[in-house]
Coordinates of C-alpha atoms and ligand atoms in Angstrom, one line a residue:
M1 CA 0.1 -0.1 0.1
S2 CA 3.1 2.3 0.6
A3 CA 4.3 1.5 -2.8
I4 CA 1.0 2.1 -4.4
S5 CA 0.7 5.5 -2.5
Q6 CA 3.8 7.2 -4.7
Q7 CA 3.3 9.9 -6.9
T8 CA 2.0 9.1 -10.2
I9 CA 4.9 9.7 -12.8
D10 CA 4.6 10.9 -16.2
H11 CA 4.2 7.1 -18.3
R12 CA 5.8 8.7 -21.1
G13 CA 8.5 10.4 -19.1
P14 CA 11.8 8.9 -18.7
D15 CA 11.6 7.5 -15.3
F16 CA 8.6 5.2 -16.1
A17 CA 11.0 3.1 -18.2
A18 CA 12.5 1.5 -15.0
V19 CA 9.2 1.0 -13.7
G20 CA 7.6 -0.7 -16.6
L21 CA 11.0 -2.9 -17.4
K22 CA 10.9 -4.1 -13.1
A23 CA 7.5 -5.1 -13.7
L24 CA 7.8 -6.6 -17.4
N25 CA 10.8 -8.4 -16.3
G26 CA 9.6 -9.3 -12.7
L27 CA 6.2 -11.4 -13.5
K28 CA 8.5 -13.4 -16.0
T29 CA 9.9 -14.7 -12.8
I30 CA 6.6 -15.2 -11.4
F31 CA 5.0 -17.3 -14.2
K32 CA 8.2 -18.8 -14.5
T33 CA 8.7 -17.9 -18.3
E34 CA 11.3 -16.4 -20.5
E35 CA 8.2 -15.3 -22.8
H36 CA 6.3 -12.2 -22.8
V37 CA 4.2 -11.1 -20.2
F38 CA 1.3 -8.4 -21.2
I39 CA 0.0 -6.1 -18.7
Y40 CA -3.4 -4.6 -19.1
P41 CA -5.0 -2.1 -16.7
A42 CA -8.1 -4.2 -16.7
S43 CA -9.7 -7.2 -14.1
G44 CA -8.9 -10.5 -15.3
T45 CA -11.9 -11.1 -17.1
G46 CA -10.0 -8.2 -19.8
A47 CA -7.4 -10.5 -19.6
W48 CA -9.6 -13.7 -20.6
E49 CA -11.0 -11.8 -23.8
A50 CA -7.6 -10.9 -24.3
A51 CA -6.1 -14.4 -24.5
L52 CA -9.0 -15.5 -26.9
V53 CA -9.3 -12.3 -29.3
N54 CA -5.2 -12.6 -29.6
T55 CA -5.2 -15.7 -30.7
L56 CA -8.6 -17.2 -32.6
S57 CA -11.1 -16.5 -35.5
P58 CA -15.0 -16.5 -35.5
G59 CA -16.2 -19.7 -35.6
D60 CA -13.1 -21.6 -33.8
R61 CA -13.8 -24.4 -31.7
V62 CA -12.7 -24.3 -28.3
L63 CA -12.7 -27.2 -25.4
M64 CA -13.1 -26.1 -21.9
F65 CA -13.6 -28.1 -19.1
E66 CA -16.5 -27.3 -16.3
T67 CA -14.4 -27.2 -13.0
G68 CA -17.0 -24.4 -11.7
H69 CA -18.3 -21.1 -12.2
F70 CA -15.2 -19.6 -13.5
A71 CA -15.0 -22.1 -16.2
T72 CA -18.3 -21.4 -17.1
L73 CA -18.2 -17.7 -17.1
W74 CA -14.9 -18.0 -19.2
K75 CA -17.1 -20.3 -21.6
K76 CA -19.9 -17.9 -21.9
L77 CA -17.7 -15.1 -22.5
A78 CA -16.0 -17.2 -25.6
E79 CA -19.3 -17.7 -27.0
K80 CA -20.3 -13.8 -27.2
L81 CA -17.2 -13.6 -29.1
G82 CA -18.4 -16.1 -31.8
I83 CA -16.2 -18.9 -30.9
K84 CA -17.7 -22.3 -30.5
A85 CA -16.9 -23.3 -27.1
E86 CA -17.3 -27.0 -26.0
F87 CA -17.4 -28.2 -22.3
I88 CA -16.6 -31.4 -21.0
E89 CA -18.8 -31.2 -17.8
G90 CA -17.7 -31.5 -14.3
D91 CA -19.0 -31.8 -11.0
W92 CA -17.6 -28.8 -9.4
Q93 CA -15.8 -31.2 -6.4
G94 CA -12.3 -31.4 -8.6
G95 CA -10.2 -30.0 -11.2
A96 CA -10.1 -30.7 -15.1
D97 CA -9.7 -34.3 -15.9
P98 CA -6.6 -35.0 -18.2
D99 CA -8.0 -38.4 -19.7
Q100 CA -11.0 -36.7 -20.4
I101 CA -9.6 -33.8 -22.4
E102 CA -7.6 -36.9 -24.0
A103 CA -10.0 -38.6 -25.2
Y104 CA -11.9 -35.6 -26.4
L105 CA -9.0 -34.7 -28.7
A106 CA -8.5 -37.6 -29.9
K107 CA -12.1 -38.0 -31.8
D108 CA -10.8 -34.6 -33.3
T109 CA -8.9 -35.9 -36.0
S110 CA -9.0 -33.1 -38.2
H111 CA -8.1 -30.8 -35.6
E112 CA -10.7 -28.5 -35.8
I113 CA -10.3 -27.5 -31.9
K114 CA -8.0 -24.4 -31.8
A115 CA -7.4 -24.4 -28.2
V116 CA -8.2 -25.9 -24.7
C117 CA -9.0 -23.7 -21.9
V118 CA -8.4 -24.9 -18.2
V119 CA -9.0 -22.8 -15.1
H120 CA -6.1 -23.5 -12.7
N121 CA -7.1 -23.1 -9.1
E122 CA -10.9 -22.7 -9.8
T123 CA -12.1 -20.1 -7.2
S124 CA -15.4 -21.1 -6.4
T125 CA -14.8 -24.6 -5.6
G126 CA -11.1 -24.4 -4.6
S127 CA -10.3 -27.3 -6.6
V128 CA -7.1 -27.5 -8.5
S129 CA -6.6 -28.6 -12.0
P130 CA -3.4 -30.6 -13.2
I131 CA -1.8 -28.5 -15.4
A132 CA 1.3 -30.6 -16.3
A133 CA -0.7 -33.6 -16.7
V134 CA -3.8 -32.0 -19.2
R135 CA -0.3 -30.7 -21.1
K136 CA 0.6 -34.3 -21.4
A137 CA -3.0 -35.3 -22.3
I138 CA -2.8 -32.7 -25.0
D139 CA 0.8 -34.4 -26.4
S140 CA -0.7 -37.9 -26.0
A141 CA -3.4 -37.3 -28.2
K142 CA -1.2 -35.2 -30.9
H143 CA -3.1 -32.4 -31.0
P144 CA -1.9 -29.2 -32.2
A145 CA -4.1 -26.9 -29.7
L146 CA -3.3 -24.2 -28.3
F147 CA -3.3 -24.7 -24.6
M148 CA -4.8 -21.7 -22.3
V149 CA -5.0 -21.5 -18.5
D150 CA -6.7 -19.3 -16.2
T151 CA -4.6 -18.7 -13.2
I152 CA -6.2 -15.8 -11.8
S153 CA -6.5 -17.4 -8.2
G154 CA -3.7 -19.7 -8.5
L155 CA -0.5 -17.9 -9.4
A156 CA 1.6 -16.6 -6.7
S157 CA 0.2 -19.0 -4.6
L158 CA 0.4 -22.4 -6.1
D159 CA 3.5 -23.4 -8.0
Y160 CA 3.0 -22.5 -11.4
Q161 CA 5.3 -22.9 -14.5
H162 CA 4.1 -21.1 -17.8
D163 CA 7.0 -22.6 -19.8
A164 CA 8.0 -25.8 -18.1
W165 CA 3.8 -26.8 -18.3
G166 CA 4.1 -25.9 -21.8
V167 CA 1.2 -23.4 -21.6
D168 CA 0.6 -20.9 -24.2
V169 CA -1.7 -18.3 -22.9
T170 CA -1.9 -17.7 -19.0
V171 CA -4.3 -15.7 -17.8
S172 CA -3.9 -14.0 -14.4
G173 CA -4.4 -10.8 -12.7
S174 CA -3.3 -8.9 -9.7
Q175 CA -5.8 -9.2 -6.7
K176 CA -5.3 -12.5 -5.4
G177 CA -1.5 -14.0 -4.8
L178 CA -0.1 -11.0 -6.0
M179 CA -1.7 -9.1 -2.9
L180 CA -2.7 -6.3 -4.8
P181 CA -5.7 -4.1 -5.3
P182 CA -7.8 -5.5 -8.3
G183 CA -7.2 -3.6 -11.5
L184 CA -4.2 -5.2 -13.5
S185 CA -4.2 -8.3 -15.3
F186 CA -2.0 -10.3 -17.4
N187 CA -1.3 -12.6 -20.2
A188 CA 2.0 -14.9 -20.9
A189 CA 2.3 -15.6 -24.4
S190 CA 4.3 -18.6 -25.9
A191 CA 5.9 -18.2 -29.2
K192 CA 3.3 -20.5 -30.5
A193 CA 0.2 -18.1 -29.0
L194 CA 2.7 -15.0 -30.8
N195 CA 2.8 -16.8 -33.9
A196 CA -1.6 -17.3 -33.9
N197 CA -1.9 -13.7 -32.9
K198 CA -0.7 -12.7 -36.7
T199 CA -3.5 -14.8 -38.3
A200 CA -6.3 -14.6 -35.6
K201 CA -9.3 -12.8 -37.0
L202 CA -11.2 -12.0 -34.3
Q203 CA -11.6 -8.3 -33.8
R204 CA -9.6 -6.5 -31.0
S205 CA -8.0 -3.0 -30.3
Y206 CA -7.5 -2.6 -26.7
W207 CA -6.1 -6.0 -26.0
D208 CA -4.1 -6.5 -29.2
W209 CA -0.7 -7.8 -28.3
A210 CA 1.1 -6.8 -31.2
E211 CA 0.3 -2.9 -30.3
M212 CA 2.1 -4.0 -27.1
L213 CA 5.1 -5.4 -27.8
G214 CA 6.8 -2.4 -29.6
P215 CA 6.7 0.2 -26.2
N216 CA 7.0 -3.1 -24.0
Q217 CA 10.5 -3.5 -25.5
T218 CA 11.4 -0.3 -23.5
G219 CA 9.3 -0.5 -20.6
Y220 CA 6.1 1.6 -22.0
F221 CA 2.7 0.8 -23.0
P222 CA 0.6 2.0 -25.6
Y223 CA -2.1 3.4 -23.4
T224 CA -2.0 4.8 -20.4
P225 CA -1.1 2.0 -17.6
A226 CA -2.1 1.7 -14.0
T227 CA 1.2 3.3 -12.7
N228 CA 0.7 3.0 -8.9
L229 CA -0.4 -0.6 -9.4
L230 CA 2.4 -1.3 -11.2
Y231 CA 4.6 -0.1 -8.2
G232 CA 2.7 -2.1 -6.0
L233 CA 3.2 -4.8 -8.7
N234 CA 6.9 -4.5 -8.1
E235 CA 6.9 -4.2 -4.3
A236 CA 4.8 -7.2 -4.4
I237 CA 7.3 -9.2 -6.8
D238 CA 10.0 -8.2 -4.3
M239 CA 8.1 -9.4 -1.4
L240 CA 7.5 -12.7 -2.8
H241 CA 11.1 -13.3 -3.5
E242 CA 12.2 -12.4 -0.2
E243 CA 10.0 -15.2 1.3
G244 CA 11.0 -17.7 -1.6
L245 CA 8.3 -18.9 -3.9
D246 CA 8.3 -22.1 -2.4
N247 CA 7.9 -21.0 0.8
V248 CA 5.0 -18.8 -0.2
F249 CA 3.4 -21.9 -2.1
A250 CA 4.4 -24.5 1.0
R251 CA 2.9 -22.0 3.2
H252 CA -0.5 -21.9 1.3
A253 CA -0.6 -25.6 1.4
R254 CA -0.1 -26.0 5.0
H255 CA -2.8 -23.1 5.5
G256 CA -5.2 -25.5 3.1
A257 CA -4.7 -28.6 5.0
A258 CA -5.5 -26.8 8.3
A259 CA -8.5 -25.4 7.0
R260 CA -9.8 -28.6 6.1
A261 CA -8.7 -30.2 9.3
A262 CA -11.0 -27.9 10.9
V263 CA -13.9 -28.4 8.6
R264 CA -13.7 -32.3 8.8
H265 CA -13.3 -32.0 12.7
W266 CA -16.6 -29.7 12.6
G267 CA -18.0 -32.8 10.5
L268 CA -18.8 -30.5 7.5
E269 CA -17.8 -31.7 4.3
V270 CA -15.2 -30.1 1.9
L271 CA -16.6 -29.2 -1.5
C272 CA -13.7 -30.6 -3.3
A273 CA -14.0 -34.5 -3.1
T274 CA -10.8 -35.2 -5.2
Q275 CA -8.0 -36.0 -3.1
G276 CA -4.9 -34.1 -3.9
Q277 CA -6.6 -31.5 -6.1
E278 CA -7.7 -29.4 -2.6
S279 CA -6.8 -25.7 -3.0
G280 CA -4.4 -24.0 -0.7
V281 CA -6.0 -20.7 -1.6
L282 CA -9.5 -21.1 -0.5
T283 CA -11.6 -23.8 1.1
A284 CA -15.4 -24.2 -0.1
V285 CA -17.2 -25.9 2.9
K286 CA -20.6 -27.6 1.9
M287 CA -23.7 -26.2 4.4
P288 CA -25.5 -29.1 6.3
D289 CA -28.7 -29.9 4.4
G290 CA -31.6 -27.7 5.4
H291 CA -29.2 -24.7 6.1
S292 CA -28.7 -21.8 4.0
A293 CA -25.1 -20.8 3.4
D294 CA -26.1 -17.0 2.7
A295 CA -28.4 -16.7 6.0
F296 CA -25.0 -18.0 8.2
R297 CA -22.6 -15.9 6.2
A298 CA -24.7 -12.5 6.7
S299 CA -24.8 -13.9 10.5
T300 CA -21.1 -14.2 10.8
L301 CA -20.7 -11.1 9.2
E302 CA -22.9 -9.3 12.0
H303 CA -21.9 -10.7 14.6
F304 CA -18.2 -11.3 13.8
D305 CA -17.4 -9.1 11.4
I306 CA -15.7 -11.7 9.3
S307 CA -16.8 -12.0 5.5
L308 CA -16.9 -15.3 4.2
G309 CA -16.8 -15.7 0.5
N310 CA -20.2 -17.0 -0.8
G311 CA -21.4 -19.9 -3.2
L312 CA -21.5 -18.9 -6.9
S313 CA -24.2 -20.4 -9.3
K314 CA -24.8 -23.8 -9.1
V315 CA -23.8 -24.0 -5.6
A316 CA -25.2 -20.7 -4.8
D317 CA -26.4 -20.6 -0.5
K318 CA -25.0 -24.3 -0.6
V319 CA -21.2 -23.5 0.3
F320 CA -19.2 -20.8 1.8
R321 CA -15.8 -20.1 1.1
I322 CA -12.8 -19.6 3.7
G323 CA -10.0 -17.8 2.1
H324 CA -6.6 -18.1 3.0
L325 CA -4.2 -16.9 0.0
G326 CA -1.8 -13.8 -0.1
D327 CA -0.5 -12.1 2.8
F328 CA -1.8 -14.6 5.2
N329 CA -0.3 -16.2 8.4
D330 CA -0.7 -18.6 11.1
L331 CA -2.7 -16.3 13.2
M332 CA -4.9 -14.9 11.1
L333 CA -5.9 -18.4 9.5
V334 CA -6.3 -19.4 13.4
A335 CA -8.6 -16.4 14.0
T336 CA -10.6 -17.0 10.6
L337 CA -11.4 -20.6 11.4
A338 CA -12.4 -19.5 15.2
G339 CA -14.7 -16.7 13.4
V340 CA -16.4 -19.7 11.5
E341 CA -16.6 -22.0 14.6
M342 CA -18.4 -19.3 16.5
G343 CA -20.5 -18.2 14.0
L344 CA -21.6 -22.0 13.6
K345 CA -22.9 -21.7 17.0
K346 CA -24.7 -18.4 16.9
A347 CA -26.5 -19.6 13.8
D348 CA -27.0 -23.0 15.1
V349 CA -25.6 -25.3 12.5
P350 CA -24.9 -28.5 13.8
H351 CA -21.1 -29.3 14.1
E352 CA -18.6 -30.9 16.4
E353 CA -16.7 -28.1 18.7
G354 CA -12.8 -28.0 18.5
G355 CA -12.4 -27.4 14.6
V356 CA -9.9 -24.2 15.8
Q357 CA -7.8 -26.8 18.0
A358 CA -7.6 -29.1 15.4
A359 CA -6.0 -26.7 13.0
M360 CA -3.9 -25.5 15.8
Q361 CA -2.5 -28.8 16.4
M362 CA -1.8 -29.3 12.8
L363 CA 0.0 -25.7 12.4
A364 CA 1.9 -26.2 15.7
Ligands
PLP401 N1 -11.1 -16.6 -13.2 C1 -11.0 -16.6 -11.8 C2 -10.3 -18.1 -11.4 C3 -11.5 -16.2 -10.9 O1 -11.2 -16.3 -9.4 C4 -12.2 -14.6 -11.5 C5 -12.0 -13.8 -10.4 O2 -12.4 -14.1 -9.3 C6 -12.3 -14.5 -12.4 C7 -11.5 -15.6 -13.5 C8 -12.6 -13.1 -13.0 O3 -11.7 -11.8 -12.9 P1 -12.0 -10.4 -12.3 O4 -13.2 -10.9 -11.4 O5 -10.7 -9.8 -11.8 O6 -12.4 -10.2 -13.9

C-alpha cells in the first residue's frame, strides 16, 4: 500500500521506463517464463478476453472443462465473441480431468479444436487442475491446439510454471496471490501463441498484443498504464522473492491442510472431493442440508465482522468459502477459523466443537 501511494509519474517520461521494465521482467519470474507477459489495466475478465481475441478466429472450436463458476463464465465470454466453446462437464468437486481431455481431443482427428482452456485454481470450488498432466494429455492425443490456462487465483499462491508446463497463454490478475488491489491483469504468451496472433481474425484493438510488444521493449505501454498499481506490483514481486516462492507455496498448502482439518472436525464437508486437488488458496465448505450458507455468512458478518466467500451459481447458498491466500499467516488463519466456528454456534448449525483446535494442532 505504501508503494502504491507514491506520486504518479508521467508514463511517457524518462523515469517510467525503469518502473515498466521492472514489472515486465519481474512478472516473468512469477509466471516462470522466458516469454513475454502482457500487462493490462483491467480485471481478470479483460485478460480472459485478451487471451481469446489475440489467438482465435470467429467460429473456431475451443475445448473447456467445467471445473466450476469461473470456467463457466470463461465459456460464456468465448461464446459472446463468436467462438464455439465446448464443455467437458464436471461436478464442481475437482479439477479438470486430463484423461477426458485426451479422449475428447483424440476424436478430433481433423484438428478443428483450436484451443484447450482450463482453470488452474477454480475459485468457486477450491479445486486445482493438474496443468502439467493436461499438457501431457494434449501431447498424447498429438493435438496441435493452443493450451490456455486461467491462474487468476492460483498464481503466486500455488506452484505455476508457464514454460515447463508448455502453456501457450496464461491468464492472471493482480488481486489474489499478488496481494494487490484489483485492476491489473496479465497474459503470458508462448512463441506459438504470438504466432497465432498474426493470423487470428477475432476483432481486437485495446487487447491487441501486437500494439503492446513495441512499447514494452523499452518499458512503455501503448496507452495509459495503471502506474500506481505497477509500483505495487514491483513491491509485491520483491516481497514474494524475499519470502521465496517455494516457501509461499508451502505456506498456502499448510494453511489449506489446516483449514480442511478444522472443517472435517466440525463434521462438515469440503466441496473438493478429489484427493490431492484441494486448493491452498481457499476452502469451499458444504453447508449441511436444511441450512442456508448465505444466512450463515450474513450472521457471521454481523456478529464477528468476518466476510466469508459466497457460493456462486450452481452452489449458491449451498457453500461458503474460507479464503487463505496472499499476505496471510498462522494467526490470521486461526482467527478466521475461530470466526467460522463461533459463527456455526451462533447460527445453530450442527457441528462438532474443536475444529480450531484441530487446525492449531496441525499448525503447531
Ligand atoms: N477466473 C478466476 C479463477 C477468478 O477467480 C476470477 C475472479 O475472481 C476471474 C476469472 C474473473 O476475474 P475478475 O473478477 O478480476 O474480472
